[in-house]
C-alpha positions in Angstrom: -48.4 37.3 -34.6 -48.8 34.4 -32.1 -45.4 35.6 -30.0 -46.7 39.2 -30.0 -50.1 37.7 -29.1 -48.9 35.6 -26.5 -46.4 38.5 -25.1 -48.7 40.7 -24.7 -50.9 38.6 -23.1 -48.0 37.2 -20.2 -47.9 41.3 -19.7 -51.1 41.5 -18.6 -51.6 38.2 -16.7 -48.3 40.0 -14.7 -50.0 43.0 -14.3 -53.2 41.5 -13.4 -51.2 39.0 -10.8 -49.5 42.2 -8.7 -52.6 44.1 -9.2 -54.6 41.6 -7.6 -51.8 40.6 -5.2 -51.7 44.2 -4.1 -55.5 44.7 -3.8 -55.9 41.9 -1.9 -52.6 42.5 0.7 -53.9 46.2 0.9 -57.8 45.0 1.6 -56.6 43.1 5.2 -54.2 45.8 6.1 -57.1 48.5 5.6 -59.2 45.9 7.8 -56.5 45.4 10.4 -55.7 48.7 10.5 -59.6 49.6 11.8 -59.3 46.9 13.7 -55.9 48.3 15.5 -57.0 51.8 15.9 -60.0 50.9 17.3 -58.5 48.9 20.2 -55.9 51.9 20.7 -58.8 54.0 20.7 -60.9 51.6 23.7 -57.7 51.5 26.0 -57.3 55.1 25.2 -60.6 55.9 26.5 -60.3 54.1 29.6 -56.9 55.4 30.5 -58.2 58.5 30.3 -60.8 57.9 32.5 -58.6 57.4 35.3 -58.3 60.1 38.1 -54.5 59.8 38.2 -52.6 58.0 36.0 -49.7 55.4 37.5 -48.1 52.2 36.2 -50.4 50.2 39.2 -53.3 51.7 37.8 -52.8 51.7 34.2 -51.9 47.5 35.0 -55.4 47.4 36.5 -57.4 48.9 34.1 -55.8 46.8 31.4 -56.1 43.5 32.8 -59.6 44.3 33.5 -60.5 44.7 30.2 -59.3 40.8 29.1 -58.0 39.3 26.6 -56.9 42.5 23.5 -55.5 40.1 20.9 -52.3 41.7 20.6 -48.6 40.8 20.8 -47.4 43.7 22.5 -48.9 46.8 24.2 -46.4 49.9 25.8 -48.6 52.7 27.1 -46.2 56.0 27.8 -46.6 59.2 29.2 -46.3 62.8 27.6 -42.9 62.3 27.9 -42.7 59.1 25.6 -42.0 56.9 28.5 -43.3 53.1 29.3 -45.8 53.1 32.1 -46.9 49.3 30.9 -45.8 46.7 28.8 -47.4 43.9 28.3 -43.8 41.7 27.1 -43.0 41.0 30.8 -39.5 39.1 29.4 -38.2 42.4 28.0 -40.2 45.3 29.4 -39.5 48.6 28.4 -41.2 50.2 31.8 -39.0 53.2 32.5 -37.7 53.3 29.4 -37.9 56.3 26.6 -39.7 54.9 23.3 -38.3 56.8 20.6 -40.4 54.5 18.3 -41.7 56.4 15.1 -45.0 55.8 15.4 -44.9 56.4 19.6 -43.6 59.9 18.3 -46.4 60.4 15.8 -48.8 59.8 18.4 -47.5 61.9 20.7 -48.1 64.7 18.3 -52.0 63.7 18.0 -51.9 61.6 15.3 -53.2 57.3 15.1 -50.5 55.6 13.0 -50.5 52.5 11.5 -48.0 50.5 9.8 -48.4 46.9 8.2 -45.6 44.8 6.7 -46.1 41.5 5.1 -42.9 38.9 5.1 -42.7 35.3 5.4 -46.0 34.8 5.4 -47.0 37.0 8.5 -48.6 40.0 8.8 -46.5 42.6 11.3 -49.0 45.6 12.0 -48.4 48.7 14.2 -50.5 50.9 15.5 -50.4 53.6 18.0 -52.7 56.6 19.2 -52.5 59.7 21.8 -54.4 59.7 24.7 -56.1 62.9 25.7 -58.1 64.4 28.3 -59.8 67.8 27.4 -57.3 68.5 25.3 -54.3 68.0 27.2 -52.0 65.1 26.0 -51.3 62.1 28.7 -49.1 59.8 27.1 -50.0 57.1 24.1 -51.2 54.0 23.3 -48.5 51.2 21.4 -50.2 48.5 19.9 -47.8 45.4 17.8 -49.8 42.3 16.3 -47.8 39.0 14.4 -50.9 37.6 12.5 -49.6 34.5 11.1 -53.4 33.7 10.3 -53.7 37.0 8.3 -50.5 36.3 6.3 -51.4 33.0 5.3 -54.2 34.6 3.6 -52.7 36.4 2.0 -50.3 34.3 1.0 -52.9 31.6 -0.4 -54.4 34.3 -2.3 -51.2 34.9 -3.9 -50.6 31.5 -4.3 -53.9 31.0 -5.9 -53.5 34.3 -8.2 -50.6 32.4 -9.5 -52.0 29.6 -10.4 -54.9 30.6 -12.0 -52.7 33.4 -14.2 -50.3 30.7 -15.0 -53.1 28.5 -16.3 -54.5 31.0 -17.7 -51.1 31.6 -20.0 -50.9 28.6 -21.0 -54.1 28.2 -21.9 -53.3 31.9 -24.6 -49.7 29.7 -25.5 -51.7 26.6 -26.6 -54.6 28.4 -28.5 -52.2 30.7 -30.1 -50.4 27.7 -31.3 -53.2 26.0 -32.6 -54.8 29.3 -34.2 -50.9 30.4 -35.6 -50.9 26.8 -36.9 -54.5 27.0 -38.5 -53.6 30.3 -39.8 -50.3 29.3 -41.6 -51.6 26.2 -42.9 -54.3 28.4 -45.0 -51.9 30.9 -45.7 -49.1 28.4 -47.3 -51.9 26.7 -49.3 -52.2 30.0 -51.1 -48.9 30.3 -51.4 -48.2 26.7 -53.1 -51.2 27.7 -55.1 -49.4 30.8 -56.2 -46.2 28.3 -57.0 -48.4 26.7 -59.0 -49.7 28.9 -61.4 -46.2 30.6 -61.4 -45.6 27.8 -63.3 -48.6 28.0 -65.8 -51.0 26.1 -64.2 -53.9 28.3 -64.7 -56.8 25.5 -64.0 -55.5 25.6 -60.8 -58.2 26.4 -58.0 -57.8 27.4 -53.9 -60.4 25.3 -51.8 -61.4 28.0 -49.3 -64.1 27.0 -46.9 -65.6 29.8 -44.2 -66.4 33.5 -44.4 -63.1 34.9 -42.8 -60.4 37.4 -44.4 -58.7 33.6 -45.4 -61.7 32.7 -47.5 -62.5 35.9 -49.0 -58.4 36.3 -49.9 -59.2 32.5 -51.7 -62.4 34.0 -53.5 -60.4 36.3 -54.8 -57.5 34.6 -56.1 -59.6 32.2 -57.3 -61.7 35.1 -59.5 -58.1 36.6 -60.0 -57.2 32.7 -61.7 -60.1 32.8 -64.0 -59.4 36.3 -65.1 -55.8 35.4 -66.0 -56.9 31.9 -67.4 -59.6 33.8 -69.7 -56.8 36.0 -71.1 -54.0 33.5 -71.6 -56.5 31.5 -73.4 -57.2 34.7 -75.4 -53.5 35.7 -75.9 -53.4 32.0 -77.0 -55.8 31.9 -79.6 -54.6 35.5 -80.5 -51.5 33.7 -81.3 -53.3 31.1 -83.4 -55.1 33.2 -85.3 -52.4 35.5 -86.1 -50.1 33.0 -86.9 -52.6 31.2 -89.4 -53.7 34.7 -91.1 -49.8 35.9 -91.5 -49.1 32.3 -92.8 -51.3 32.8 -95.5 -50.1 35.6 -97.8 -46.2 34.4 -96.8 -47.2 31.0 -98.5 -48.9 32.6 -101.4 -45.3 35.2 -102.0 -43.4 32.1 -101.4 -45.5 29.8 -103.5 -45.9 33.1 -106.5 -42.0 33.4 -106.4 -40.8 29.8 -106.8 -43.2 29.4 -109.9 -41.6 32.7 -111.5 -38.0 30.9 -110.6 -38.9 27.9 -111.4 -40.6 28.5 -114.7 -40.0 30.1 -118.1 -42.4 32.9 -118.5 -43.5 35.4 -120.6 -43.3 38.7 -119.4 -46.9 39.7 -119.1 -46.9 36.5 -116.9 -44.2 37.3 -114.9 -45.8 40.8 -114.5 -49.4 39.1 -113.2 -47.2 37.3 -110.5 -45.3 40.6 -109.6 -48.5 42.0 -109.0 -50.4 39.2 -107.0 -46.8 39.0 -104.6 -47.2 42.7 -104.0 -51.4 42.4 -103.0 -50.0 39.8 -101.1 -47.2 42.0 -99.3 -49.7 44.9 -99.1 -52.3 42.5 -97.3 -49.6 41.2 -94.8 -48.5 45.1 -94.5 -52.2 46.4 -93.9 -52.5 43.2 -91.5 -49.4 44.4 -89.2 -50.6 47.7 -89.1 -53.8 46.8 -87.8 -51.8 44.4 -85.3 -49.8 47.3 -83.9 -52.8 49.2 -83.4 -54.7 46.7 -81.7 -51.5 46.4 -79.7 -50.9 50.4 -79.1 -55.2 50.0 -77.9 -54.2 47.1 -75.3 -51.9 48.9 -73.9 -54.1 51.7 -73.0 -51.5 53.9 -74.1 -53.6 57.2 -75.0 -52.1 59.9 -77.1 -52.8 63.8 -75.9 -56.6 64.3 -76.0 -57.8 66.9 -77.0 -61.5 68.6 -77.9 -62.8 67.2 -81.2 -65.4 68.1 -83.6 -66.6 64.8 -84.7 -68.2 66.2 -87.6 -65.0 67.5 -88.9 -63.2 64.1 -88.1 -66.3 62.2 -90.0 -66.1 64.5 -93.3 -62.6 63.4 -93.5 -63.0 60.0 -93.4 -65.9 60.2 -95.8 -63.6 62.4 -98.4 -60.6 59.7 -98.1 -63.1 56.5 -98.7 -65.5 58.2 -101.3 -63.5 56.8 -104.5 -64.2 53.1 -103.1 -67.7 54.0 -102.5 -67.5 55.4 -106.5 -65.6 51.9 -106.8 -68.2 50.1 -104.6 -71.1 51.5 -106.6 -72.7 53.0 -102.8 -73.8 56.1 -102.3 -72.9 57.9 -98.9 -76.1 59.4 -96.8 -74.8 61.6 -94.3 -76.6 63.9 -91.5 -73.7 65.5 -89.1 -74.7 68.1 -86.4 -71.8 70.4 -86.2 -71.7 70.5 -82.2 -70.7 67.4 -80.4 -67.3 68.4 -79.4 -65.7 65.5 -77.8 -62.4 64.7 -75.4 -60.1 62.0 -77.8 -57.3 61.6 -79.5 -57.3 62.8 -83.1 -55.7 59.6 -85.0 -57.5 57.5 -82.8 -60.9 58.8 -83.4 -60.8 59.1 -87.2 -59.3 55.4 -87.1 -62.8 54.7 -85.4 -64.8 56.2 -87.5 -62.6 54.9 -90.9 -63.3 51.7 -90.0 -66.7 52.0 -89.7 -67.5 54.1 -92.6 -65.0 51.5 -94.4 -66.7 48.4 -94.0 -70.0 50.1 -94.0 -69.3 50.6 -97.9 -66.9 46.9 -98.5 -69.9 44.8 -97.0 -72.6 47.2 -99.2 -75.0 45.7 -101.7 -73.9 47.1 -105.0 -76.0 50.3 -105.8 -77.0 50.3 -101.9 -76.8 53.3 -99.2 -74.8 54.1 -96.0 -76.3 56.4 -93.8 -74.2 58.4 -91.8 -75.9 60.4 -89.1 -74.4 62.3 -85.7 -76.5 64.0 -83.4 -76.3 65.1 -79.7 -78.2 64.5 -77.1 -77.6 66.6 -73.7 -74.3 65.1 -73.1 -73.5 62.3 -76.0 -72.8 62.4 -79.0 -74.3 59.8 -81.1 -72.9 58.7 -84.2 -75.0 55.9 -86.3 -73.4 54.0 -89.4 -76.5 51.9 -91.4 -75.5 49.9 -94.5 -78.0 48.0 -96.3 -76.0 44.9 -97.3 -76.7 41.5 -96.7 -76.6 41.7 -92.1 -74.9 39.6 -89.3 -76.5 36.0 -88.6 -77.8 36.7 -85.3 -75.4 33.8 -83.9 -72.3 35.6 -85.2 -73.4 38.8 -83.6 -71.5 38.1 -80.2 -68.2 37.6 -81.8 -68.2 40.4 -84.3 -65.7 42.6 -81.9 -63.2 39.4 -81.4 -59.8 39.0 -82.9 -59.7 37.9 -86.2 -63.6 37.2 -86.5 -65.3 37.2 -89.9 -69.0 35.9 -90.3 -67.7 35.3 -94.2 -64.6 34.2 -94.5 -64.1 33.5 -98.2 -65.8 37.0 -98.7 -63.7 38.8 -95.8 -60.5 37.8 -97.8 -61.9 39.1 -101.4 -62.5 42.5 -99.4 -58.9 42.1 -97.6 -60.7 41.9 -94.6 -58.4 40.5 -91.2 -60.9 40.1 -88.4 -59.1 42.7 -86.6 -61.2 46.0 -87.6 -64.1 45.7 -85.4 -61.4 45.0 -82.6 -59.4 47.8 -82.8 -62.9 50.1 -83.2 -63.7 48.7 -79.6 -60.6 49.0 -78.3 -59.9 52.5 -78.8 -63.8 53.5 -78.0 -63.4 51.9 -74.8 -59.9 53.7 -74.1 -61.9 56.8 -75.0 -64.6 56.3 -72.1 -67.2 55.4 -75.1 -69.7 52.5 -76.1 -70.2 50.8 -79.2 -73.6 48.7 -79.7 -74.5 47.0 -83.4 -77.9 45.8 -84.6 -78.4 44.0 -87.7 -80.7 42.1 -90.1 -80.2 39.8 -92.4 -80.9 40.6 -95.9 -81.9 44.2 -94.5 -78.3 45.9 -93.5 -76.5 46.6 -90.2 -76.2 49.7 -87.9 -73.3 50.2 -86.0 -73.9 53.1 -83.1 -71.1 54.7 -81.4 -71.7 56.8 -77.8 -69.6 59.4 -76.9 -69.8 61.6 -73.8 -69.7 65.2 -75.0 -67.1 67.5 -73.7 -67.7 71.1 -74.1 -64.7 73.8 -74.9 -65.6 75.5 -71.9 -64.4 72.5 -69.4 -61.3 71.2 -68.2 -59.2 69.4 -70.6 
């Protein structure tokens, strides 16, 4: 960025340089040139003005009007010949000028030509003489101005300079900003090395409000994002771990006491059946796992428009012998029309759960109220239990991994902490909202949100 920076800038100090070079050079010739034209114009006048024109006359009138301020002055006739020449050393008096500019003027027209070399200025300027409207001859004007050049030439000079300056002024700032720029830009990347190799703590010191500081910001936000969810995928893993440990050391321990021991058969049969609760609990606990995987993912199945009524009757039908088992009695209030955009497995895994632990964490004898009603465009769908509630403190952390407000009572139930997890999951991945309320002693009320999607629109 500094090279192009600086290139393009030595491009335009170059063109500004000849620009002004140029304008300057072409400013004095312009002003010469008035000035020449003018005098060929004075001596044209009085040449005219004389009743006959001859060399000894045209040598009068001249030197009568003093000093021009030219090098050289011819004066011709019609015919393009020297009548006067003010170069005595090397006159052309009787001689043909065949000059370009003589033969311009001899067809009516004031020339001028200026050419600047060596630090002089070489003008030429010529103009007809006429005399109601008859052509006499011309007027040949040559001027060195060694005075003009070096003008010119100190303009030039001074162009230079200042452009030169100038450049090096853009080299050294670009330097310095190209320096600035890479220093900032390499501390991000060593940051970047850095938490490549798992140093998540890590933060970018970022001071300013340029791009620089706001691309810091962000990686720093970006940092604690990816720090929150390795400590999550951590504790994920210690969780997991520690609840899959468990049942294994209750098979293993189950199994070495059948080996180990002599038994009677109804014994034996007790410890069959406690190592296969076990196995089911580790099975229920994977499947849960690969769902809550399947939810991270985002990977959504083919949506398609859903009765949730339909979908809740199900799930009622399929848990009503553990609410016969439970000892609660199921309350339900289901409006027939909130069709919604989801996938089938996923939604009645989302209301199973619900309806689920809304009977496994009931009060003996108790109620669960399910209701689902529509507003303009939501669905609602409210699960109340009236079991014992969520200790207000444990409310914030009933959604994470492998939560449970009662342990000892979660594992009688076969309860993982991964339920209310999954339920999120997959609502968010549906565009939905979960919210839950509870009291202690009174119940709790889970309320799901959906945003209704009618037949008639686009899938």
């Amino acid at each position: 960025m500094a090279l192009i920076y600086v290139t393009v800038s030595m491009f335009v100090m170059l063109f500004l340089n000849i620009y002004i070079s140029n304008s300057s050079q072409n400013m004095i010739s312009k002003n010469k040139e008035a000035t020449m034209i003018e005098r060929c114009h004075l001596i044209a006048t009085e040449i005219q003005a004389l009743p006959v024109i001859t060399p000894d006359n045209v040598t009068n009138t001249v030197q009568k009007m003093g000093t021009l301020r030219v090098t050289r002055l011819i004066i011709t006739d019609s015919n393009g010949m020297a009548i006067y020449d003010s170069l005595h050393s090397a006159s052309a008096v009787d001689c043909n000028i065949l000059l370009p500019e003589v033969v311009q003027a001899l067809n009516g027209y004031d020339v001028f030509i200026s050419d600047y070399q060596d630090g002089k200025m070489f003008s030429r300027a010529a103009s007809p003489i006429m005399s109601y409207g008859s052509l006499l001859g011309c007027v040949y004007l040559t001027e060195y101005d060694a005075t003009q050049g070096a003008l010119i030439a100190s303009i030039q000079k001074n162009v230079l300079t200042i452009t030169m300056l100038l450049e090096l002024a853009v080299i050294l700032f670009s330097l310095l900003l190209s320096r600035a720029f890479t220093k900032r830009v390499n501390h991000l990347i060593y940051s970047m090395n850095t938490i490549r190799e798992g140093e998540y703590s890590h933060r970018v010191e970022v001071k300013g409000n340029n791009e620089i500081a706001i691309l810091g910001q962000e990686f720093n936000e970006l940092l604690t994002r990816l720090q929150a969810m390795e400590d999550t995928r951590k504790q994920f893993v210690s969780n997991a771990s520690h609840e899959l440990k468990t049942p294994l050391a209750s098979i293993k321990l189950l199994s070495d006491s059948i080996l180990q021991n002599e038994m009677d058969m109804d014994t034996v049969r007790e410890f069959v059946e406690d190592i296969g609760n076990e196995a089911d609990r580790l099975n229920r606990m994977s499947q849960k796992l690969l769902s809550l995987s399947k939810a991270d993912a985002n990977l959504i199945e083919s949506s398609q428009i859903i009765e949730m009524a339909s979908t809740a009757h199900r799930a009622i039908r399929m848990l009503s012998p553990l609410a016969e088992i439970q000892n609660v009695k199921i309350q339900t209030r289901l409006t027939d029309t909130c069709p919604v955009l989801a996938s089938e497995d996923d939604l009645y895994q989302i209301i199973f759960n619900l309806i689920e632990n809304g009977i496994k964490y009931n009060k003996p004898g108790g109620n669960l109220y399910i209701i689902l009603e529509r507003t303009e465009d939501t669905a609602i769908l409210t699960v109340r239990d009236e079991g014992n509630g969520i200790p207000e403190e444990s409310l914030p952390y009933i959604f994470d991994r492998f939560y449970r407000v009662d342990k000892a009572r979660s594992r009688s139930t076969g309860g993982s902490g991964l339920g209310l997890s999954i339920v999120k999951e997959l609502v968010r991945k549906h565009k939905g909202d979960i919210a839950v309320e509870s009291t202690v002693g009174a119940g709790t009320v889970f309320t799901l949100h959906f945003p209704v999607h009618n037949k008639e629109d686009e899938i």
